[in-house]
Structure formats: structure tokens, C-alpha cells
Short mmCIF file of C-alpha atoms in Angstrom, two decimals:
data_model
loop_
_atom_site.label_atom_id
_atom_site.label_comp_id
_atom_site.label_asym_id
_atom_site.label_seq_id
_atom_site.Cartn_x
_atom_site.Cartn_y
_atom_site.Cartn_z
CA ARG A 1002 2.40 -22.94 -1.60
CA GLY A 1003 3.25 -25.67 -4.05
CA ILE A 1004 6.14 -25.65 -6.47
CA ASN A 1005 7.08 -22.56 -8.18
CA ASN A 1006 5.10 -20.52 -5.53
CA HIS A 1007 1.69 -21.49 -7.11
CA TYR A 1008 -1.18 -21.29 -4.79
CA ASN A 1009 -3.32 -24.54 -4.29
CA GLN A 1010 -7.22 -24.31 -4.62
CA ALA A 1011 -7.71 -24.24 -0.82
CA GLU A 1012 -5.48 -21.15 -0.50
CA ILE A 1013 -7.25 -19.53 -3.47
CA ASP A 1014 -10.64 -20.01 -1.74
CA LEU A 1015 -9.21 -18.68 1.51
CA ARG A 1016 -8.02 -15.46 -0.16
CA THR A 1017 -11.30 -15.24 -2.22
CA ASP A 1018 -13.31 -15.43 1.11
CA LEU A 1019 -11.16 -12.90 2.83
CA ILE A 1020 -11.39 -10.26 -0.03
CA ARG A 1021 -15.28 -10.92 0.14
CA GLN A 1022 -15.35 -10.34 3.84
CA ILE A 1023 -13.11 -7.05 3.62
CA SER A 1024 -15.33 -5.66 0.61
CA TYR A 1025 -18.50 -6.20 2.50
CA ALA A 1026 -17.28 -4.64 5.84
CA SER A 1027 -15.94 -1.73 3.92
CA ASP A 1028 -19.17 -1.15 1.72
CA ALA A 1029 -16.80 -1.42 -0.98
CA ASP A 1030 -19.59 -1.02 -3.58
CA ILE A 1031 -20.28 2.44 -2.54
CA VAL A 1032 -16.46 3.10 -2.46
CA TYR A 1033 -16.29 1.88 -6.07
CA GLN A 1034 -19.17 3.95 -7.16
CA ILE A 1035 -17.80 7.29 -5.84
CA ALA A 1036 -14.56 6.36 -7.79
CA SER A 1037 -16.52 5.63 -10.85
CA LYS A 1038 -18.45 9.02 -10.44
CA ASP A 1039 -15.06 10.88 -10.50
CA CYS A 1040 -13.92 8.88 -13.54
CA LEU A 1041 -17.19 9.98 -15.35
CA GLU A 1042 -16.84 13.69 -14.31
CA ALA A 1043 -12.95 14.18 -14.23
CA GLY A 1044 -11.40 11.15 -15.99
CA TYR A 1045 -10.01 9.52 -12.98
CA GLY A 1046 -10.68 8.59 -9.40
CA ALA A 1047 -9.02 7.19 -6.20
CA VAL A 1048 -9.59 4.77 -3.33
CA TYR A 1049 -7.15 3.61 -0.77
CA VAL A 1050 -6.63 0.56 1.44
CA THR A 1051 -5.85 1.00 5.14
CA ARG A 1052 -5.76 -0.77 8.35
CA GLU A 1053 -7.80 0.08 11.41
CA TYR A 1054 -8.63 -1.24 15.00
CA GLU A 1055 -11.87 -3.03 15.03
CA ASN A 1056 -13.01 -1.02 18.04
CA ASP A 1057 -11.48 1.14 20.89
CA ASP A 1058 -10.95 -1.75 22.99
CA THR A 1059 -8.71 -4.12 21.15
CA PHE A 1060 -5.40 -4.53 19.54
CA GLN A 1061 -6.92 -6.57 16.69
CA GLN A 1062 -6.64 -4.59 13.21
CA CYS A 1063 -8.50 -5.29 10.14
CA ILE A 1064 -8.15 -4.28 6.58
CA ARG A 1065 -10.62 -1.69 4.94
CA ILE A 1066 -11.20 0.03 1.56
CA LYS A 1067 -12.02 3.58 1.85
CA PRO A 1068 -12.76 6.36 -0.64
CA ILE A 1069 -10.97 9.56 -1.33
CA GLU A 1070 -13.73 11.99 -1.41
CA ASP A 1071 -11.60 14.68 -2.94
CA PHE A 1072 -9.87 12.69 -5.53
CA GLN A 1073 -7.86 15.76 -6.63
CA SER A 1074 -5.82 15.59 -3.29
CA ALA A 1075 -4.35 12.31 -4.24
CA PHE A 1076 -1.05 11.82 -5.91
CA TRP A 1077 1.14 9.24 -7.54
CA ASP A 1078 4.72 8.98 -8.88
CA PRO A 1079 4.50 10.41 -12.24
CA THR A 1080 6.73 7.97 -13.83
CA ALA A 1081 4.33 5.07 -13.00
CA GLN A 1082 3.12 3.14 -16.06
CA LEU A 1083 0.63 0.72 -15.03
CA PRO A 1084 -3.21 1.62 -14.84
CA ASP A 1085 -3.39 1.65 -11.16
CA LYS A 1086 0.03 3.21 -10.66
CA SER A 1087 1.11 0.44 -8.32
CA ASP A 1088 4.57 0.40 -10.02
CA GLY A 1089 5.45 3.71 -8.80
CA ASP A 1090 7.88 4.57 -5.90
CA PHE A 1091 5.40 6.68 -3.98
CA CYS A 1092 1.73 7.66 -3.37
CA GLY A 1093 -0.45 9.54 -1.11
CA PHE A 1094 -3.15 12.25 -0.52
CA TYR A 1095 -3.82 15.16 1.56
CA LYS A 1096 -6.57 15.33 4.34
CA VAL A 1097 -7.72 18.42 6.32
CA MET A 1098 -8.09 18.23 10.19
CA SER A 1099 -9.64 20.85 12.45
CA LYS A 1100 -7.28 23.02 14.41
CA GLU A 1101 -8.90 21.81 17.56
CA THR A 1102 -8.48 18.11 16.66
CA PHE A 1103 -4.79 18.93 15.68
CA LYS A 1104 -4.08 20.33 18.78
CA ARG A 1105 -5.68 17.48 20.73
CA PHE A 1106 -3.52 14.87 18.94
CA TYR A 1107 -0.38 16.74 18.70
CA PRO A 1108 -0.33 19.29 21.53
CA ASP A 1109 3.48 19.79 21.33
CA ILE A 1110 3.74 20.49 17.76
CA GLU A 1111 3.28 24.16 16.19
CA ALA A 1112 0.83 24.62 13.40
CA PRO A 1113 2.37 24.91 10.09
CA GLU A 1114 2.43 28.27 8.13
CA ASP A 1115 0.56 28.83 5.24
CA VAL A 1116 3.02 29.70 2.53
CA THR A 1117 1.23 28.86 -0.61
CA ASN A 1118 -1.78 30.04 -2.77
CA ASN A 1119 -2.46 26.65 -4.12
CA TYR A 1120 -5.95 25.55 -2.71
CA TYR A 1121 -4.80 21.93 -2.42
CA LEU A 1122 -1.56 22.75 -0.48
CA ARG A 1123 -3.02 25.27 2.09
CA TRP A 1124 -1.28 23.89 5.30
CA ASN A 1125 -3.14 26.15 7.59
CA THR A 1126 -6.46 27.91 7.27
CA ARG A 1127 -8.31 29.70 9.75
CA ASP A 1128 -10.05 26.33 10.73
CA THR A 1129 -8.15 23.56 9.52
CA ILE A 1130 -4.67 21.94 9.20
CA LEU A 1131 -3.70 20.02 6.05
CA ILE A 1132 -2.35 16.55 6.78
CA ALA A 1133 -0.21 14.74 4.10
CA TYR A 1134 -0.29 10.95 4.06
CA LEU A 1135 2.55 9.52 2.22
CA TRP A 1136 3.68 5.90 1.14
CA LYS A 1137 7.15 5.44 -0.54
CA LYS A 1138 9.20 2.43 -1.41
CA GLU A 1139 12.68 1.93 0.03
CA TYR A 1140 14.83 -0.39 -1.91
CA TYR A 1141 17.43 -2.77 -0.99
CA THR A 1142 19.21 -5.80 -2.37
CA LYS A 1143 18.60 -9.30 -1.22
CA LYS A 1144 19.80 -12.74 -2.29
CA ILE A 1145 17.32 -15.38 -3.54
CA VAL A 1146 18.24 -19.18 -4.07
CA LEU A 1147 16.78 -22.02 -5.89
CA LEU A 1148 16.68 -25.42 -3.98
CA SER A 1149 16.98 -28.89 -5.75
CA ASP A 1150 13.20 -29.48 -5.28
CA GLY A 1151 12.31 -26.36 -7.22
CA THR A 1152 11.50 -24.10 -4.37
CA GLU A 1153 12.55 -20.46 -4.57
CA MET A 1154 13.07 -18.44 -1.57
CA ASP A 1155 15.35 -15.65 0.39
CA ALA A 1156 18.76 -16.85 1.20
CA ASP A 1157 17.91 -16.35 4.82
CA GLU A 1158 14.82 -18.53 4.79
CA ALA A 1159 16.82 -21.14 2.86
CA LYS A 1160 19.57 -21.07 5.71
CA GLU A 1161 16.78 -21.87 8.12
CA VAL A 1162 15.58 -24.74 6.07
CA LEU A 1163 19.08 -26.22 5.64
CA GLU A 1164 19.67 -25.87 9.40
CA LYS A 1165 16.27 -27.77 10.25
CA GLN A 1166 17.17 -30.34 7.59
CA ALA A 1167 20.58 -30.72 9.25
CA GLU A 1168 19.02 -31.33 12.58
CA ILE A 1169 16.40 -33.92 11.38
CA LEU A 1170 19.30 -35.92 9.82
CA ALA A 1171 21.41 -35.72 12.86
CA ASN A 1172 18.61 -36.93 15.06
CA ASN A 1173 17.42 -39.42 12.54
CA PRO A 1174 20.21 -41.24 10.81
CA ASP A 1175 17.60 -43.54 8.91
CA ALA A 1176 15.57 -40.52 7.66
CA GLU A 1177 16.61 -40.78 4.15
CA LEU A 1178 15.87 -44.59 4.06
CA LEU A 1179 12.53 -43.71 5.44
CA GLY A 1180 11.65 -41.36 2.71
CA PHE A 1181 13.12 -38.07 3.75
CA GLU A 1182 14.52 -36.18 0.76
CA PRO A 1183 17.05 -33.50 1.86
CA VAL A 1184 17.54 -30.58 -0.48
CA GLU A 1185 20.31 -28.19 -1.30
CA ILE A 1186 20.94 -24.90 -3.04
CA VAL A 1187 21.50 -25.35 -6.68
CA ASN A 1188 21.56 -21.65 -7.77
CA GLU A 1189 21.48 -18.20 -6.34
CA ARG A 1190 21.28 -14.47 -7.50
CA GLU A 1191 21.00 -10.94 -6.11
CA SER A 1192 17.51 -9.50 -6.46
CA LYS A 1193 16.09 -5.94 -5.96
CA ALA A 1194 13.37 -5.63 -3.15
CA TYR A 1195 11.66 -3.00 -1.14
CA ASN A 1196 9.88 -2.18 2.05
CA ILE A 1197 7.11 0.36 2.20
CA LYS A 1198 7.31 3.21 4.54
CA HIS A 1199 4.28 5.14 5.76
CA ILE A 1200 4.74 8.77 6.59
CA LYS A 1201 2.17 11.23 8.08
CA PHE A 1202 3.24 14.97 8.10
CA VAL A 1203 2.45 18.49 8.05
CA GLN A 1204 4.60 21.23 6.24
CA ASN A 1205 7.04 21.68 9.17
CA HIS A 1206 6.80 18.38 11.02
CA ILE A 1207 6.65 14.45 10.73
CA LEU A 1208 3.75 13.41 12.65
CA ASP A 1209 4.06 9.64 12.41
CA GLU A 1210 6.59 7.23 10.67
CA ALA A 1211 6.02 3.53 10.38
CA ASP A 1212 6.62 0.46 8.24
CA TRP A 1213 3.68 -0.41 6.07
CA PRO A 1214 2.73 -4.06 6.40
CA GLY A 1215 2.39 -4.82 2.58
CA LYS A 1216 4.17 -4.91 -0.74
CA TYR A 1217 1.63 -2.70 -2.58
CA LEU A 1218 1.10 0.94 -2.54
CA PRO A 1219 -2.39 1.50 -0.95
CA VAL A 1220 -3.61 4.41 -2.91
CA VAL A 1221 -5.15 3.06 -6.21
CA PHE A 1222 -5.78 4.97 -9.22
CA PHE A 1223 -9.04 4.60 -11.09
CA GLU A 1224 -8.32 5.39 -14.81
CA GLY A 1225 -11.19 6.54 -16.83
CA ASP A 1226 -11.07 7.86 -20.53
CA SER A 1227 -7.68 9.69 -21.25
CA VAL A 1228 -5.44 10.88 -24.29
CA VAL A 1229 -1.78 11.19 -24.68
CA ILE A 1230 -0.31 14.48 -25.43
CA ASP A 1231 3.48 15.09 -25.83
CA GLY A 1232 4.05 11.82 -23.97
CA GLU A 1233 1.99 12.51 -21.13
CA ARG A 1234 -1.21 10.70 -20.48
CA ILE A 1235 -4.10 13.37 -19.63
CA PRO A 1236 -7.45 12.32 -18.07
CA LEU A 1237 -10.46 13.00 -19.93
CA PRO A 1238 -14.17 13.09 -18.46
CA PHE A 1239 -16.46 10.77 -20.19
CA ILE A 1240 -18.82 13.43 -20.57
CA GLN A 1241 -16.25 15.59 -22.25
CA ASP A 1242 -17.98 15.00 -25.76
CA ALA A 1243 -21.32 15.86 -24.35
CA ILE A 1244 -19.91 18.91 -22.71
CA ASP A 1245 -18.49 20.06 -26.17
#
């Protein structure tokens, strides 16, 4: 990154090529078509970003874009304001798993009870178990600093930079004469930051919990047509007028 954290052209090209490769490997055109179809029929759709192993014999993971076939099983923070819901504090979706598969993966966990009549929240049916996938932001306070060369960074990162700088100056007394320009902290402030936690659970048990390696919520809301009623935005199918 250059000054003020702007990307140079080489970094932009690298990210563009990476996004193109991920989209190709994910059949993203099909994924987007499914979400667009849901927008036409119901006013909104959904996709999600995940990571998975490239094959069963490697530790190498890759990013993939996936469809949410049953878009009504997806959920977002109702206070989110951006069209893609990325400013919310949580998101997720529900997915069914066969009872045989659930027992194979989680042999020590008792199957949840079915305690609701809601079709989308039936944790236990005759053949399936409902699994919830949740991503939520966990906030904390951090200190950021401004260096004399205009660079902005976390205070911990700045400490490392200054320590390396001190080492260079100690080992090379003539470094400044040779063009080395030392930096110093000229301003600092407290800032809010967050990590994202990924939790997979059933009604009565957390199956897995891990840090999500990213700063964006991975379930993306596809907004179609909508109308605001009593302050709440209500999705509308694009074909609603034709139906009427």
C-alpha cells in the first residue's frame, strides 16, 4: 500500500485476477442467476462466501461463492441499513442435514427436540436435523496512530516499526546521512474494531465455533424491488404488478 493506504495498480490487478479466478471456480454466474431469480420471484435473494479445502488430501483452503437455494432460510441483522446488509452485526442461514449424517459427524451429541411449528425452524423431523450457521461481530477498542510519513496503522504495528527503526539506527550510525528517514508518531486515537466469530449450532448444542478470517459478513443480501411501510423496508417481487 502507498500513502493513505491507497492500492497501487499492481495490487489492484492482483486482486482483480484473484476475484476472477474465485468467480470462475465457483461458477459464480450460476450462483448470481439463482439469486436474481429469487429477486424476481420474491423481492430478494442471497449468496454466501465460504472457504473449503481444495481436496480431501490437502490443508490448502480456497474461497468459494455459494448459492443459498432456500433463500428464506437466510437471516440478517434487522438494523442493517446498507443494501447488502454488510453493516449489520450478524447474519446466517439454516441448512438441513440427514439424521444419519448428523450421527456420523456428531456421534456424542443428542439430536435436538422439535419444539416449534415454524416450518423454517423445525430442528428435528423424521428424517432431518436443522443446522444453524451464524456469523457475528465481536467488538473491541484499539488504538491507531499516524506516523510522520503519513502512514496510518495499529499502535501495535507502529511499535514494531519503531523497534525495527531503532535497530537500524543503532547498527548503522550513518543511516540518516545515507538517506534513511526515521519516522515518529505524530497523532493517535481510540478506534472501534471487530472480529467475526463463526458458530455452527443446533437447538441444544454448539457444534463448532471458530474465528472467521475476514472483516465482512459472508452472507450477502441481494435486494430486488421493495417498498418502505411504517419505516420497514418490505421486499416486493418484480412480477407483483403482473400478478395483480
